[in-house]
Structures are given as structure tokens and as C-alpha cells.
Short mmCIF file of C-alpha atoms in Angstrom, two decimals:
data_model
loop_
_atom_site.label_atom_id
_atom_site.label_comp_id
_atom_site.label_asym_id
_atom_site.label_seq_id
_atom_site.Cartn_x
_atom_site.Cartn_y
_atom_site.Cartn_z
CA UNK A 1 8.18 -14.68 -6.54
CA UNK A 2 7.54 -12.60 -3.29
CA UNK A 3 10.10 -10.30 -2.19
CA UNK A 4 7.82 -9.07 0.60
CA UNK A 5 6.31 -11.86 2.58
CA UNK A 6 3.80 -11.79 5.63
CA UNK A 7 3.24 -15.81 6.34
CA UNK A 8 1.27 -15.26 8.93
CA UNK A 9 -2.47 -14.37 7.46
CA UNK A 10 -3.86 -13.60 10.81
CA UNK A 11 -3.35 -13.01 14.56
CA UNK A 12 -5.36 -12.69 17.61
CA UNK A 13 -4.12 -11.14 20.83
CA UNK A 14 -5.98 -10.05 23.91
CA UNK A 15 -6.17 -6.63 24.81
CA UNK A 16 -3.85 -5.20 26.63
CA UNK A 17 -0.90 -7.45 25.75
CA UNK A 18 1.75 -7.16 23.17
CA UNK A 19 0.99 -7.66 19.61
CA UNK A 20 3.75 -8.54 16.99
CA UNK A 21 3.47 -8.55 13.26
CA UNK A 22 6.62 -10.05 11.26
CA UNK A 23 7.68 -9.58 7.64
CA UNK A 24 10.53 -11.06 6.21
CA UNK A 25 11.88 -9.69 2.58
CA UNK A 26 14.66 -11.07 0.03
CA UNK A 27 15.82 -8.39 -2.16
CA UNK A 28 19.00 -6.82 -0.34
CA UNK A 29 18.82 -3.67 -2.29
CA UNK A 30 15.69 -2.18 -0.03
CA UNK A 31 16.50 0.56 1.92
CA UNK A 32 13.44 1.46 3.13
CA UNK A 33 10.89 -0.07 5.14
CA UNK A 34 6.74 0.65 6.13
CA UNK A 35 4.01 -0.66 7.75
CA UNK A 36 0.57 0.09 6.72
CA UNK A 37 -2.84 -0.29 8.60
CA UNK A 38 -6.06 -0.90 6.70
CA UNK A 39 -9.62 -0.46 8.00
CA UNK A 40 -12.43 -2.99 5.91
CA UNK A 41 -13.66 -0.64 2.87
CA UNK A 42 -10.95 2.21 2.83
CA UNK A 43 -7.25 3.17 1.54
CA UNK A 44 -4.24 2.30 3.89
CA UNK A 45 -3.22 4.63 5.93
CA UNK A 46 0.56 4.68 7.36
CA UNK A 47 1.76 3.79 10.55
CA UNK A 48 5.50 3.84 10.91
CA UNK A 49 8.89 3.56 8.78
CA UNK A 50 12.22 2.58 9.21
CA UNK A 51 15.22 3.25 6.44
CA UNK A 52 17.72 0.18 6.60
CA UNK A 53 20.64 2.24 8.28
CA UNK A 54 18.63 1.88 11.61
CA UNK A 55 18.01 -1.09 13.38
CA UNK A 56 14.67 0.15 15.46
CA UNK A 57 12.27 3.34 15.27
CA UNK A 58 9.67 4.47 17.80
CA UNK A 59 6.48 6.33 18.03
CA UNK A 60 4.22 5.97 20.87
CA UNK A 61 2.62 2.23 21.51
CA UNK A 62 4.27 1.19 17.78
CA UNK A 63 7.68 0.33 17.80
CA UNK A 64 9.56 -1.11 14.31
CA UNK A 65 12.53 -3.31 14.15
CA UNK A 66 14.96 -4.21 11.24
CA UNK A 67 17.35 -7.12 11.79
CA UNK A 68 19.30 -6.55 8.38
CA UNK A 69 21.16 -9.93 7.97
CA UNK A 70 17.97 -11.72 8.21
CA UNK A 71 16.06 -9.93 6.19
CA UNK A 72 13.25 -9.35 9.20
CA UNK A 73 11.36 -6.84 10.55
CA UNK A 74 8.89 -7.14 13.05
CA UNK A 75 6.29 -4.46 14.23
CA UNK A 76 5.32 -4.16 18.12
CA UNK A 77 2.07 -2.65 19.55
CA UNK A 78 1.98 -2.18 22.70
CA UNK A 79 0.00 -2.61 24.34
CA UNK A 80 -2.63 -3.66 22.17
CA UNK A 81 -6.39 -1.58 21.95
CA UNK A 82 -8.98 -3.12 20.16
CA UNK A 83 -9.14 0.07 17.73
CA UNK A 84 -5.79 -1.76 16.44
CA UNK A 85 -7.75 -4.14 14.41
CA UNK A 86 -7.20 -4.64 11.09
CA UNK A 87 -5.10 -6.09 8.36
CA UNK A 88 -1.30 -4.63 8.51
CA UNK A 89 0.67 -4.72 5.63
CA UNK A 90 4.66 -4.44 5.38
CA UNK A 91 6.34 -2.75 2.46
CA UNK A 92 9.77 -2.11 1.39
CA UNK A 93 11.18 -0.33 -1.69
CA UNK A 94 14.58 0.31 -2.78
CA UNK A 95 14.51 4.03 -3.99
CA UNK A 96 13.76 5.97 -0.07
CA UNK A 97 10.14 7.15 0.59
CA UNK A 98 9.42 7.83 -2.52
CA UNK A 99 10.43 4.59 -4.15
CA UNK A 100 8.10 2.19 -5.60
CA UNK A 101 6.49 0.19 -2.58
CA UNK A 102 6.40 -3.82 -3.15
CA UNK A 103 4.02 -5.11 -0.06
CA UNK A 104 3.17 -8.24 1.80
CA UNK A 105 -0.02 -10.01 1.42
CA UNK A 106 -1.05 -8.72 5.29
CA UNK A 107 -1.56 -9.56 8.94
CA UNK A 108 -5.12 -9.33 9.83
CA UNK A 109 -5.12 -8.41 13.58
CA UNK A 110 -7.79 -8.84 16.11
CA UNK A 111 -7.83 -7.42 19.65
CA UNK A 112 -9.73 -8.74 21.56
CA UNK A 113 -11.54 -7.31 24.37
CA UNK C 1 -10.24 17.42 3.17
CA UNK C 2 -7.22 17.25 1.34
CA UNK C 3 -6.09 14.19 0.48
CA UNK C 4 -6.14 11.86 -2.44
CA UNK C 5 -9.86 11.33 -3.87
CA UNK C 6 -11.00 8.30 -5.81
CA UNK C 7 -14.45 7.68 -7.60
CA UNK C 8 -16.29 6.02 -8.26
CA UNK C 9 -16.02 3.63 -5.33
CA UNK C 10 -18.11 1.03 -6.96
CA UNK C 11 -18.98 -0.45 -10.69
CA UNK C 12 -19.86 -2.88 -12.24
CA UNK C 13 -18.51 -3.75 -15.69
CA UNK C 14 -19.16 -6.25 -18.46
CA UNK C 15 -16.65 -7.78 -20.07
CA UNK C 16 -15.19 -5.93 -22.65
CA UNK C 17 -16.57 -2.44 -21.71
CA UNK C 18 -13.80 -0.02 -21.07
CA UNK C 19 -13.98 3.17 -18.11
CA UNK C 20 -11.71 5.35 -16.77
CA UNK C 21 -10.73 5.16 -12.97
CA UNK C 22 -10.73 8.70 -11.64
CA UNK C 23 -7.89 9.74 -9.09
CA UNK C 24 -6.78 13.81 -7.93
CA UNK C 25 -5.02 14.64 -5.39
CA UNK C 26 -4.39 18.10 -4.01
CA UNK C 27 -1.17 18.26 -1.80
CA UNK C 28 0.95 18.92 -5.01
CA UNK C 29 2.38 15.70 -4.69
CA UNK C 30 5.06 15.00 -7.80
CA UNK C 31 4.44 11.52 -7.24
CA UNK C 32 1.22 9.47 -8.08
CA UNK C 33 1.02 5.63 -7.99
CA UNK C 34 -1.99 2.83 -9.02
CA UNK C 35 -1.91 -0.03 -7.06
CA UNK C 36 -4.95 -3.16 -7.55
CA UNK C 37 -5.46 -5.42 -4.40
CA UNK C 38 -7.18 -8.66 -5.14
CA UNK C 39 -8.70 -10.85 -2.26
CA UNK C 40 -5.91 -12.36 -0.05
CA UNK C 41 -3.63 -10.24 -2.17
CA UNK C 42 -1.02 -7.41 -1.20
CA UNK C 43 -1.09 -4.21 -3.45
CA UNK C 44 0.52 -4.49 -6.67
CA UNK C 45 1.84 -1.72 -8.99
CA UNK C 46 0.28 -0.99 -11.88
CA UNK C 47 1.63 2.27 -13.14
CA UNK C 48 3.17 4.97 -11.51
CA UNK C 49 4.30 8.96 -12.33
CA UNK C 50 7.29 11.05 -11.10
CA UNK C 51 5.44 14.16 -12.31
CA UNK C 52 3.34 15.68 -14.91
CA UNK C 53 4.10 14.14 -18.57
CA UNK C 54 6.00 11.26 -17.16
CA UNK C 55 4.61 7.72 -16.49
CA UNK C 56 5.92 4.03 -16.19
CA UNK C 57 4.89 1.30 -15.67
CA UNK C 58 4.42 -1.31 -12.73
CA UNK C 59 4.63 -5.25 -11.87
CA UNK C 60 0.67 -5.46 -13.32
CA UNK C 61 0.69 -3.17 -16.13
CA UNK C 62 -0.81 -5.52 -19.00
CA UNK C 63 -4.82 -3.95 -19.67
CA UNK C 64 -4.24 -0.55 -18.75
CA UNK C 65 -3.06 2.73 -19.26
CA UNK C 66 -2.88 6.08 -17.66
CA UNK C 67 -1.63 9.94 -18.51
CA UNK C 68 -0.44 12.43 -16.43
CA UNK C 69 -1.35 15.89 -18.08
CA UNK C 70 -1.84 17.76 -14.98
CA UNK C 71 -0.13 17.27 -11.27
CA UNK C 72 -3.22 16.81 -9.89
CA UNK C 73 -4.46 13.90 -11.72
CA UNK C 74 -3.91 10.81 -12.60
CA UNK C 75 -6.52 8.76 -14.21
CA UNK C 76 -6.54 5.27 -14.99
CA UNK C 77 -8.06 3.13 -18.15
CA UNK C 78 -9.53 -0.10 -18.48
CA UNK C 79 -10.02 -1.09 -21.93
CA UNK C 80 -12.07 -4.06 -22.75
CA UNK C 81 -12.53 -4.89 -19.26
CA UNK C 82 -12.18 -8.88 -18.16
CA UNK C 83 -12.99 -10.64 -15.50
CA UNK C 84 -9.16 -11.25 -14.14
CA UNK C 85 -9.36 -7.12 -13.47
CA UNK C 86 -12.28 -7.56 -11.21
CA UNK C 87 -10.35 -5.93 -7.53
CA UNK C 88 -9.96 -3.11 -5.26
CA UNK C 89 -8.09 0.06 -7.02
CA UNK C 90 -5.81 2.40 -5.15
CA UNK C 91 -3.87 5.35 -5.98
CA UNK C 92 -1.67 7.21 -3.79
CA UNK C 93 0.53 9.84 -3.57
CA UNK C 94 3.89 11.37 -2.03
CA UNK C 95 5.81 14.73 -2.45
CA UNK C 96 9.36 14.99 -3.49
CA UNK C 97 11.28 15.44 -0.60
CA UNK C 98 8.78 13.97 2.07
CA UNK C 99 10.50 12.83 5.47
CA UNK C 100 10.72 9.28 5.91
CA UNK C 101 8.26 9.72 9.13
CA UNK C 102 5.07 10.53 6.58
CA UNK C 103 4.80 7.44 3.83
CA UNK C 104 2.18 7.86 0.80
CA UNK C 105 -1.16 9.15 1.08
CA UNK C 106 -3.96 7.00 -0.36
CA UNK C 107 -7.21 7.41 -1.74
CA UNK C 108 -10.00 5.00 -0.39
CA UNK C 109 -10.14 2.85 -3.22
CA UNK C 110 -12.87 1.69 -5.79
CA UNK C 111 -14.29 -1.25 -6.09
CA UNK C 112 -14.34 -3.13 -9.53
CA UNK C 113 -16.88 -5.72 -10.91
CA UNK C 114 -16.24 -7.42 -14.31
CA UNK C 115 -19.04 -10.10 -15.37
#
């Protein structure tokens, strides 16, 4: 039973335009939120957080929102480079950052020049 | 570099050979995680560590095992290796205390074979 889920497997934007990546979760108790990035044959590397007491975080062309009573959050690059693509994964765990992460299967982005 | 170092990044096992997955990190990170990632798959927990001496485990825990003598390591064993453990290994890493704005560090994963 996923409590992290990514239902879209893939996504292709043009560059330049806005990309967004949803996730939608069902276990109330997380408090903390994550989006990963991952490059074909190497670790994921982080991209941006957001702990459930805020509803939106920002840093530079990324931009993280957390709508709470649905259970969403949606990630927002803009605009969109073609360096941006890869799969993303969403995460969530219920203990802060150092709680055990449960992920989503992934969005695999492509930005197309 | 510091970060969180994996090796080897490829094998190839038969089945029921055993090996040891190697993983070190030096940030002096309390926390140390193993996470597999089969094809079409999101990570999934294996076994994690809050520190030195202490380990749990994970969602995917059955076939392995894994000790945490030191802070800076945190190998991980395959015994009698089968082919439903053929995936992409990750560990990672966090410190106690971390801000929310850095997540866990990762190693670049090894790659796993079992025929």
C-alpha cells in the first residue's frame, strides 16, 4: 500500500515554460516533506523541503507547495532548463529531517529544447 | 570529496553467494540509512542506524543484515544472494540536528546482479 504516490511516470515540457511535478500522500502523521532529483547512474541528490506547518517554500526557479487537507504537494520549476532532466522523486516522513523517508515511485522529466 | 562513498558500483552474484555492500561516510553523520531501488520502483528502506551500536530495521529488511561498529560505516550483507535482490543499493546519511533546508546525503549507489 503506497503512502507516497507519484501517478504520473513521466512528463515532457518545453524549455522555458513551467514544469510541475505532483505527489499526493495518505498517512496524516508526515510532517515533513522532500523532493529529490536523480541523474541516470548516480545517488539522489536533494532539491527542496517543506515541513507540514508551511503551506509553500522557495528557492530560486524551484518552488514547493503543501495543500495539507488534500494530502498534495506539487513542485514548480520555473522556468524549465533542459539540465532539469531527470526522474524526481517526492518523499515524506513523519519524524522531521531526520525521519525515515518513504518515497514515490518518480517523475521522469524531460526538457526539451 | 566528502560525502557518502559506496563500492563496489557493480557485481555480479550467483545465487546463493553472499557479499558485503560497502558504505562510509565522513561528515560525522549520526544517521545512516540503506535504501534498494528496483526498476520503476521508489527507494525502499532496508535498515537504518541512529548511531554507532544501534540499528533497525526497514520496510525490506528480510535477506539482510548490517552493523554499525563505527560512525563512519555502515556496511550491508547479502547472504545467500537470490535473484529477487537483484537492484540498485543506496545508503545515505544525515546529521543530528541538520536544518530542514539540507535533506540526506547519498552515496551513488551499486549496482547488483543475482543469476
Amino acid at each position: 500500500d503506497q503512502q507516497v504516490k507519484q501517478n504520473s511516470p513521466s512528463l515532457s515540457v518545453q524549455e522555458g515554460r513551467i514544469s510541475i511535478l505532483n505527489c499526493d500522500y495518505t498517512n496524516s502523521m508526515f510532517d515533513y516533506f522532500l523532493w529529490y532529483k536523480k541523474y541516470p547512474a548516480e545517488g539522489p541528490t536533494f532539491l527542496i523541503s517543506i515541513s507540514s506547518i508551511k503551506d509553500k517554500n522557495e528557492d530560486g526557479r524551484f518552488t514547493v507547495f503543501l495543500n495539507k487537507s488534500a494530502k498534495h504537494l506539487s513542485l514548480h520549476i520555473v522556468p524549465s532548463q533542459p539540465g532539469d532532466s531527470a526522474v524526481y522523486f517526492c518523499a515524506a516522513s513523519y519524524g522531521g529531517s531526520q525521519g525515515n523517508l518513504i518515497f514515490g515511485k518518480g517523475t521522469k522529466l524531460s526538457v526539451k529544447p | 570529496n566528502a560525502g557518502v562513498t559506496q563500492t563496489p558500483k557493480f557485481r555480479i552474484l550467483k545465487i546463493g553467494q553472499s557479499m558485503t555492500l560497502q558504505c562510509a561516510q565522513d561528515m560525522n553523520h549520526n544517521y545512516m540509512y540503506w535504501y534498494r531501488q528496483d526498476p520503476g520502483m521508489g527507494l525502499k528502506l532496508i535498515y537504518y542506524s541512529v548511531g554507532a551500536g544501534i540499528t533497525d530495521k526497514g520496510e525490506v529488511p528480510n535477506g539482510y543484515n548490517v552493523s554499525r561498529s563505527t560512525t563512519e560505516d555502515f556496511p550491508l550483507r547479502l547472504e545467500l544472494a537470490a535473484p529477487s535482490q537483484t537492484s540498485v543499493y543506496f545508503c545515505a546519511s544525515i546529521g543530528a540536528g541538520t536544518p530542514e533546508s539540507v535533506g540526506y546525503t547519498f552515496g551513488s549507489g551499486t549496482r547488483l546482479t543475482v543469476v
